[in-house]
Amino acid sequence: MHLPSLLQRGASALAFGSLLLFTACDPDNEPDPVSEGRFTNVYVVNEGAYGTPNGSVSLYDKVSGEITSLNVFKAANGREMLADVAQSMTIAGDRGYIVANNNSKIVVVSLPDFKSVDTIKSTLSQPRYLVAASADKAYVSEWIQVPFPSAVAGRVAVVDLKTNKVTKTVAVGRLPEEMLLVNGRLFVANSGDNTVTVINTSTDAVETTLTVGANPASLVQGSDGHVWVLGNGDTDYNNPANSTKGSVSDFAPSAPYTVRRRDLNITPGYGSRIRRNAKGTVFYLKTAEGVFRMSPTDASLPTTPFLKRNFYGLDVDPDSDVIYTGVALSYNGPGRMVTYQTGGLPLDSAEVGILPNGFAFY
């Protein structure tokens, strides 16, 4: 697999970021920092500038329709979170877990006050995503090292959420990204390969490895019960003619795991992802060509974007199915959050932090 250099990634993302300008009124000032409500908070994960620990989380209140804090961790704790690339945030019960990729730590906060509880750091190396299997146990995907000049086999850390300690690691493919828990199995998308590792969560041992399309980085479960994987393809920045098209693969979440793979007519590119509505009847494919929409029952893959914009981040509210998108305007300045109805009409826009790449709903 061809892996672009950091400079190539930056140049590519900056090019599309310049196309994402969205004009709207910014908040004039910052109101009270922390919402006391529940089921109304949306946390916007802002990566921050690479190599500079200024990753942050902004807080959006669904009731007022306002960003109530551009940097909720600082507002709640009186200090910066010091996240070098805030990669993702997972909510488990009344705890939030913010994964800082480049300085290899996970910041644990209580919700909804966002007070600092702990930092998981020991033995973690280039963590990416966390999924909670129970109140006591979570899994964390780890790159182990940056993928330049070449990627190495990654791993999944097993974390005791009572002690916030890593208790075990499981070897997987190169550059593991998002994970999905279904029927006692953990499915790990290995973006540096064309595989998905299947881990038995009772034993925390690898059960098998499945072959899918190139560069799988995200996966969801559809209403049909299948696991659906978006293959981002492979973008060759030096010779675009050598780029590999993306794909959508699906399979039942139990042995023999027969994989059906179908190729897209585009190369989605680095940072693309698949998301679903609450019922799993609609999928959204965020790609460099825009957002495509499909259903698990569709006979063919979509060819025309549903939203023709190149977003930096995208997630779907599990309560309302409202689509939340992140817009990157530069690599060192504020980005924007833009929300859309399921029909594609824009609802709201607000200023957030640097490089908004994802959302967590509480």
Short mmCIF file of C-alpha atoms in Angstrom, two decimals:
data_model
loop_
_atom_site.label_atom_id
_atom_site.label_comp_id
_atom_site.label_asym_id
_atom_site.label_seq_id
_atom_site.Cartn_x
_atom_site.Cartn_y
_atom_site.Cartn_z
CA MET A 1 0.00 0.00 0.00
CA HIS A 2 1.27 3.47 -0.91
CA LEU A 3 1.33 5.77 2.14
CA PRO A 4 1.66 9.52 1.44
CA SER A 5 4.12 11.58 3.41
CA LEU A 6 2.92 13.97 6.07
CA LEU A 7 3.63 16.87 3.76
CA GLN A 8 1.65 15.24 0.96
CA ARG A 9 -1.26 14.60 3.28
CA GLY A 10 -1.08 18.16 4.50
CA ALA A 11 -0.98 19.60 1.01
CA SER A 12 -3.86 17.44 -0.13
CA ALA A 13 -6.01 18.21 2.88
CA LEU A 14 -5.23 21.92 2.66
CA ALA A 15 -6.29 21.89 -0.97
CA PHE A 16 -9.70 20.50 -0.18
CA GLY A 17 -9.90 22.52 3.02
CA SER A 18 -9.73 25.68 0.96
CA LEU A 19 -12.90 24.56 -0.81
CA LEU A 20 -14.83 24.18 2.41
CA LEU A 21 -15.45 27.80 3.31
CA PHE A 22 -18.90 28.20 4.75
CA THR A 23 -20.18 31.66 5.57
CA ALA A 24 -22.16 32.06 8.77
CA CYS A 25 -22.23 34.24 11.84
CA ASP A 26 -19.72 33.32 14.54
CA PRO A 27 -20.55 33.62 18.25
CA ASP A 28 -19.44 36.99 19.56
CA ASN A 29 -18.45 35.63 22.93
CA GLU A 30 -18.37 32.43 24.92
CA PRO A 31 -21.26 31.73 27.34
CA ASP A 32 -21.17 29.44 30.38
CA PRO A 33 -18.73 26.65 29.57
CA VAL A 34 -20.42 23.44 30.68
CA SER A 35 -24.00 22.33 30.13
CA GLU A 36 -25.69 20.65 33.09
CA GLY A 37 -28.12 18.81 30.84
CA ARG A 38 -27.91 15.30 29.46
CA PHE A 39 -28.80 13.91 26.03
CA THR A 40 -28.41 17.45 24.67
CA ASN A 41 -24.62 17.72 24.46
CA VAL A 42 -22.59 17.23 21.33
CA TYR A 43 -18.82 17.15 21.77
CA VAL A 44 -16.82 18.28 18.74
CA VAL A 45 -13.37 16.68 18.58
CA ASN A 46 -10.83 19.14 17.18
CA GLU A 47 -7.52 17.51 16.21
CA GLY A 48 -5.42 20.63 16.61
CA ALA A 49 -2.19 21.26 14.71
CA TYR A 50 0.10 18.25 14.26
CA GLY A 51 3.11 18.40 16.58
CA THR A 52 1.48 21.07 18.74
CA PRO A 53 -0.57 19.82 21.72
CA ASN A 54 -3.54 22.11 21.08
CA GLY A 55 -6.19 19.49 20.29
CA SER A 56 -9.45 20.41 21.97
CA VAL A 57 -13.14 19.57 22.39
CA SER A 58 -15.90 22.10 21.71
CA LEU A 59 -19.34 21.78 23.29
CA TYR A 60 -22.54 22.26 21.28
CA ASP A 61 -25.91 22.39 23.03
CA LYS A 62 -28.71 20.95 20.90
CA VAL A 63 -31.43 22.79 22.84
CA SER A 64 -30.04 26.31 22.43
CA GLY A 65 -28.39 25.55 19.09
CA GLU A 66 -25.18 27.22 20.29
CA ILE A 67 -21.56 26.37 20.90
CA THR A 68 -21.42 26.92 24.65
CA SER A 69 -17.67 26.41 24.90
CA LEU A 70 -14.98 26.40 22.22
CA ASN A 71 -12.66 24.53 24.62
CA VAL A 72 -14.72 22.71 27.23
CA PHE A 73 -11.79 20.92 28.89
CA LYS A 74 -10.00 24.20 29.60
CA ALA A 75 -13.22 25.82 30.79
CA ALA A 76 -13.90 22.96 33.22
CA ASN A 77 -10.35 22.38 34.47
CA GLY A 78 -8.55 25.71 34.12
CA ARG A 79 -5.83 24.19 31.93
CA GLU A 80 -5.31 22.83 28.45
CA MET A 81 -5.87 19.17 27.61
CA LEU A 82 -2.47 19.04 25.86
CA ALA A 83 -3.61 16.63 23.17
CA ASP A 84 -1.31 16.35 20.17
CA VAL A 85 -3.86 15.28 17.53
CA ALA A 86 -7.12 14.68 19.37
CA GLN A 87 -8.09 11.71 17.22
CA SER A 88 -11.40 10.56 18.69
CA MET A 89 -13.74 10.61 21.67
CA THR A 90 -15.79 7.74 23.06
CA ILE A 91 -18.49 8.01 25.72
CA ALA A 92 -19.03 5.07 28.07
CA GLY A 93 -21.58 5.69 30.80
CA ASP A 94 -20.71 8.99 32.46
CA ARG A 95 -17.12 9.02 31.29
CA GLY A 96 -15.58 10.51 28.18
CA TYR A 97 -12.35 9.12 26.69
CA ILE A 98 -10.43 11.48 24.40
CA VAL A 99 -7.70 9.70 22.44
CA ALA A 100 -4.63 11.82 21.72
CA ASN A 101 -2.80 10.04 18.92
CA ASN A 102 0.57 11.74 18.56
CA ASN A 103 1.43 12.04 22.26
CA SER A 104 0.02 8.59 23.00
CA LYS A 105 -2.48 9.11 25.79
CA ILE A 106 -6.17 8.93 26.58
CA VAL A 107 -7.69 11.74 28.65
CA VAL A 108 -10.54 10.55 30.88
CA VAL A 109 -13.21 13.06 31.94
CA SER A 110 -16.46 12.86 33.89
CA LEU A 111 -19.67 13.90 32.17
CA PRO A 112 -21.37 16.26 31.86
CA ASP A 113 -19.03 18.51 33.86
CA PHE A 114 -15.96 17.47 31.80
CA LYS A 115 -13.73 17.39 34.87
CA SER A 116 -10.43 15.57 34.47
CA VAL A 117 -10.52 12.11 36.07
CA ASP A 118 -7.41 10.33 34.83
CA THR A 119 -4.96 9.91 31.97
CA ILE A 120 -4.27 6.51 30.42
CA LYS A 121 -0.74 6.64 29.07
CA SER A 122 1.51 3.82 30.20
CA THR A 123 2.39 1.41 27.34
CA LEU A 124 0.09 3.12 24.80
CA SER A 125 1.75 3.95 21.49
CA GLN A 126 0.01 5.96 18.77
CA PRO A 127 -3.55 5.13 19.93
CA ARG A 128 -6.42 5.86 17.53
CA TYR A 129 -9.87 4.74 18.75
CA LEU A 130 -11.48 3.29 21.86
CA VAL A 131 -14.57 1.10 22.11
CA ALA A 132 -16.12 0.01 25.41
CA ALA A 133 -17.16 -3.64 25.67
CA SER A 134 -18.68 -3.17 29.14
CA ALA A 135 -18.48 -0.85 32.13
CA ASP A 136 -15.20 -2.51 33.04
CA LYS A 137 -13.46 -3.20 29.74
CA ALA A 138 -12.44 -1.35 26.60
CA TYR A 139 -10.31 -1.88 23.52
CA VAL A 140 -7.91 0.67 22.00
CA SER A 141 -6.45 0.43 18.50
CA GLU A 142 -2.76 1.40 18.28
CA TRP A 143 -0.52 2.12 15.32
CA ILE A 144 2.55 1.55 17.58
CA GLN A 145 4.60 3.99 15.48
CA VAL A 146 3.99 6.65 12.85
CA PRO A 147 3.67 5.10 9.38
CA PHE A 148 6.64 6.92 7.86
CA PRO A 149 8.75 5.73 6.18
CA SER A 150 6.79 2.50 6.57
CA ALA A 151 4.02 1.08 8.74
CA VAL A 152 4.46 -1.78 11.19
CA ALA A 153 1.98 -4.33 12.51
CA GLY A 154 -0.35 -2.68 15.00
CA ARG A 155 -2.10 -3.94 18.08
CA VAL A 156 -5.23 -3.62 20.17
CA ALA A 157 -4.83 -2.82 23.87
CA VAL A 158 -7.27 -4.27 26.39
CA VAL A 159 -8.00 -1.67 29.09
CA ASP A 160 -9.50 -2.21 32.55
CA LEU A 161 -11.83 0.77 32.92
CA LYS A 162 -11.91 0.43 36.71
CA THR A 163 -8.17 0.99 37.02
CA ASN A 164 -7.57 2.64 33.62
CA LYS A 165 -4.66 0.26 33.05
CA VAL A 166 -3.73 -1.78 29.99
CA THR A 167 -4.01 -5.47 30.92
CA LYS A 168 -3.17 -7.12 27.60
CA THR A 169 -2.34 -6.38 23.97
CA VAL A 170 -3.41 -8.29 20.86
CA ALA A 171 -1.39 -8.18 17.63
CA VAL A 172 -3.40 -7.13 14.54
CA GLY A 173 -2.63 -5.73 11.08
CA ARG A 174 -0.87 -2.54 10.08
CA LEU A 175 -2.37 0.82 11.08
CA PRO A 176 -5.51 -0.41 12.88
CA GLU A 177 -8.24 2.22 12.98
CA GLU A 178 -11.90 1.92 13.96
CA MET A 179 -13.33 -1.13 15.68
CA LEU A 180 -16.82 -2.61 15.97
CA LEU A 181 -18.28 -4.91 18.63
CA VAL A 182 -20.87 -7.42 17.40
CA ASN A 183 -21.97 -10.74 18.93
CA GLY A 184 -18.97 -11.21 21.18
CA ARG A 185 -16.50 -10.36 18.44
CA LEU A 186 -14.34 -7.29 17.94
CA PHE A 187 -13.81 -6.40 14.28
CA VAL A 188 -10.68 -4.28 13.71
CA ALA A 189 -10.14 -2.39 10.45
CA ASN A 190 -6.44 -2.54 9.50
CA SER A 191 -5.98 0.46 7.23
CA GLY A 192 -2.38 -0.34 6.36
CA ASP A 193 -3.50 -3.65 4.88
CA ASN A 194 -6.68 -4.83 3.21
CA THR A 195 -7.85 -6.82 6.22
CA VAL A 196 -10.19 -6.92 9.19
CA THR A 197 -8.99 -8.77 12.29
CA VAL A 198 -11.65 -10.70 14.24
CA ILE A 199 -11.01 -10.95 18.00
CA ASN A 200 -13.04 -13.17 20.34
CA THR A 201 -13.88 -10.90 23.27
CA SER A 202 -14.25 -13.81 25.69
CA THR A 203 -10.63 -14.85 25.22
CA ASP A 204 -9.19 -11.67 23.68
CA ALA A 205 -7.51 -13.87 21.08
CA VAL A 206 -7.52 -13.47 17.29
CA GLU A 207 -10.09 -15.78 15.73
CA THR A 208 -9.40 -15.04 12.07
CA THR A 209 -8.40 -12.33 9.61
CA LEU A 210 -10.68 -11.32 6.72
CA THR A 211 -9.64 -9.84 3.38
CA VAL A 212 -11.57 -6.75 2.24
CA GLY A 213 -10.79 -3.77 -0.02
CA ALA A 214 -7.68 -1.58 0.21
CA ASN A 215 -7.26 0.73 3.20
CA PRO A 216 -10.24 -0.21 5.40
CA ALA A 217 -10.50 2.32 8.22
CA SER A 218 -14.15 2.39 9.35
CA LEU A 219 -17.02 -0.04 9.75
CA VAL A 220 -20.63 -0.17 10.96
CA GLN A 221 -23.37 -2.73 11.46
CA GLY A 222 -26.34 -2.42 9.14
CA SER A 223 -30.01 -3.19 9.75
CA ASP A 224 -29.39 -6.49 7.92
CA GLY A 225 -27.06 -7.54 10.73
CA HIS A 226 -24.00 -7.50 8.49
CA VAL A 227 -20.74 -5.69 9.18
CA TRP A 228 -20.11 -3.09 6.48
CA VAL A 229 -16.58 -1.85 5.77
CA LEU A 230 -15.51 1.15 3.71
CA GLY A 231 -12.22 0.64 1.90
CA ASN A 232 -10.67 4.05 1.31
CA GLY A 233 -8.59 2.89 -1.62
CA ASP A 234 -5.06 4.06 -2.16
CA THR A 235 -4.24 7.56 -3.40
CA ASP A 236 -0.92 7.82 -5.21
CA TYR A 237 -0.10 11.52 -4.99
CA ASN A 238 2.93 11.20 -7.27
CA ASN A 239 1.06 9.35 -10.01
CA PRO A 240 -2.73 9.55 -9.60
CA ALA A 241 -3.17 7.01 -12.40
CA ASN A 242 -1.83 4.39 -10.01
CA SER A 243 -4.45 5.11 -7.36
CA THR A 244 -6.68 2.23 -6.24
CA LYS A 245 -10.45 2.64 -6.21
CA GLY A 246 -12.32 2.38 -2.95
CA SER A 247 -14.74 -0.39 -2.04
CA VAL A 248 -17.60 -1.43 0.21
CA SER A 249 -17.42 -4.89 1.74
CA ASP A 250 -19.98 -6.67 3.92
CA PHE A 251 -20.25 -9.97 5.75
CA ALA A 252 -22.31 -11.71 8.43
CA PRO A 253 -20.70 -11.29 11.90
CA SER A 254 -20.24 -15.03 12.46
CA ALA A 255 -18.22 -17.82 10.89
CA PRO A 256 -17.55 -18.55 8.07
CA TYR A 257 -17.48 -14.75 7.52
CA THR A 258 -18.10 -14.85 3.77
CA VAL A 259 -17.05 -11.42 2.45
CA ARG A 260 -18.81 -9.67 -0.43
CA ARG A 261 -16.71 -6.87 -1.88
CA ARG A 262 -17.94 -4.26 -4.36
CA ASP A 263 -15.77 -1.52 -5.86
CA LEU A 264 -16.68 2.15 -5.92
CA ASN A 265 -16.05 4.35 -8.96
CA ILE A 266 -13.89 6.72 -6.88
CA THR A 267 -10.93 6.67 -4.51
CA PRO A 268 -12.44 7.94 -1.22
CA GLY A 269 -9.00 8.86 0.15
CA TYR A 270 -7.36 9.14 3.56
CA GLY A 271 -9.76 10.13 6.34
CA SER A 272 -12.86 8.78 4.60
CA ARG A 273 -15.36 6.90 6.74
CA ILE A 274 -18.69 5.11 6.79
CA ARG A 275 -21.44 6.14 9.20
CA ARG A 276 -25.04 4.99 9.71
CA ASN A 277 -28.36 6.35 10.90
CA ALA A 278 -29.83 5.13 14.19
CA LYS A 279 -31.59 2.11 12.67
CA GLY A 280 -28.77 1.16 10.34
CA THR A 281 -31.02 1.51 7.31
CA VAL A 282 -28.99 4.34 5.76
CA PHE A 283 -25.20 4.59 5.36
CA TYR A 284 -23.23 7.76 4.69
CA LEU A 285 -19.85 7.46 2.97
CA LYS A 286 -17.67 10.51 3.63
CA THR A 287 -15.13 10.73 0.82
CA ALA A 288 -12.90 13.23 -0.95
CA GLU A 289 -15.60 13.47 -3.64
CA GLY A 290 -18.40 14.28 -1.19
CA VAL A 291 -20.85 12.33 0.96
CA PHE A 292 -22.57 9.37 -0.68
CA ARG A 293 -25.70 7.76 0.71
CA MET A 294 -26.79 4.14 0.41
CA SER A 295 -28.85 1.42 2.05
CA PRO A 296 -27.76 -2.12 2.97
CA THR A 297 -30.47 -3.40 0.61
CA ASP A 298 -29.28 -1.41 -2.42
CA ALA A 299 -28.46 -3.60 -5.41
CA SER A 300 -25.65 -1.28 -6.51
CA LEU A 301 -23.32 1.26 -4.93
CA PRO A 302 -24.00 5.01 -5.21
CA THR A 303 -22.27 7.00 -7.94
CA THR A 304 -23.52 10.53 -7.20
CA PRO A 305 -22.75 12.42 -3.96
CA PHE A 306 -25.62 13.19 -1.62
CA LEU A 307 -23.65 16.19 -0.28
CA LYS A 308 -21.04 17.44 -2.73
CA ARG A 309 -18.55 18.81 -0.21
CA ASN A 310 -15.31 17.43 1.10
CA PHE A 311 -15.75 17.42 4.87
CA TYR A 312 -13.01 16.80 7.42
CA GLY A 313 -15.32 14.96 9.81
CA LEU A 314 -18.80 13.43 9.80
CA ASP A 315 -21.01 11.67 12.34
CA VAL A 316 -24.76 11.11 12.73
CA ASP A 317 -26.76 11.93 15.87
CA PRO A 318 -28.18 8.58 17.09
CA ASP A 319 -31.24 10.33 18.52
CA SER A 320 -32.31 12.59 15.66
CA ASP A 321 -30.34 11.30 12.63
CA VAL A 322 -29.11 14.87 12.08
CA ILE A 323 -25.82 14.81 10.17
CA TYR A 324 -22.92 16.63 11.87
CA THR A 325 -19.98 17.61 9.69
CA GLY A 326 -16.61 19.19 10.40
CA VAL A 327 -15.12 21.76 8.02
CA ALA A 328 -11.36 22.37 8.01
CA LEU A 329 -10.53 25.93 7.01
CA SER A 330 -6.79 25.80 7.76
CA TYR A 331 -4.24 23.83 9.74
CA ASN A 332 -3.80 26.42 12.47
CA GLY A 333 -7.10 28.27 12.74
CA PRO A 334 -10.68 27.59 13.75
CA GLY A 335 -12.85 25.21 11.76
CA ARG A 336 -16.62 25.01 11.49
CA MET A 337 -19.36 22.60 12.42
CA VAL A 338 -22.19 22.37 9.88
CA THR A 339 -25.31 20.27 10.48
CA TYR A 340 -27.73 18.89 7.90
CA GLN A 341 -31.21 17.40 7.87
CA THR A 342 -31.52 13.85 6.58
CA GLY A 343 -32.77 15.34 3.31
CA GLY A 344 -29.53 17.30 2.89
CA LEU A 345 -30.72 20.80 3.84
CA PRO A 346 -28.27 22.72 6.08
CA LEU A 347 -29.50 23.42 9.60
CA ASP A 348 -26.78 25.22 11.51
CA SER A 349 -23.18 26.36 11.37
CA ALA A 350 -20.82 27.45 14.12
CA GLU A 351 -17.13 28.10 14.73
CA VAL A 352 -15.25 25.31 16.52
CA GLY A 353 -11.59 24.40 17.03
CA ILE A 354 -8.76 23.45 14.69
CA LEU A 355 -9.50 20.53 12.31
CA PRO A 356 -12.87 19.23 13.60
CA ASN A 357 -12.74 15.52 12.77
CA GLY A 358 -15.55 13.89 14.77
CA PHE A 359 -18.43 14.15 17.20
CA ALA A 360 -19.58 12.39 20.36
CA PHE A 361 -23.18 12.55 21.57
CA TYR A 362 -24.22 12.60 25.25
#
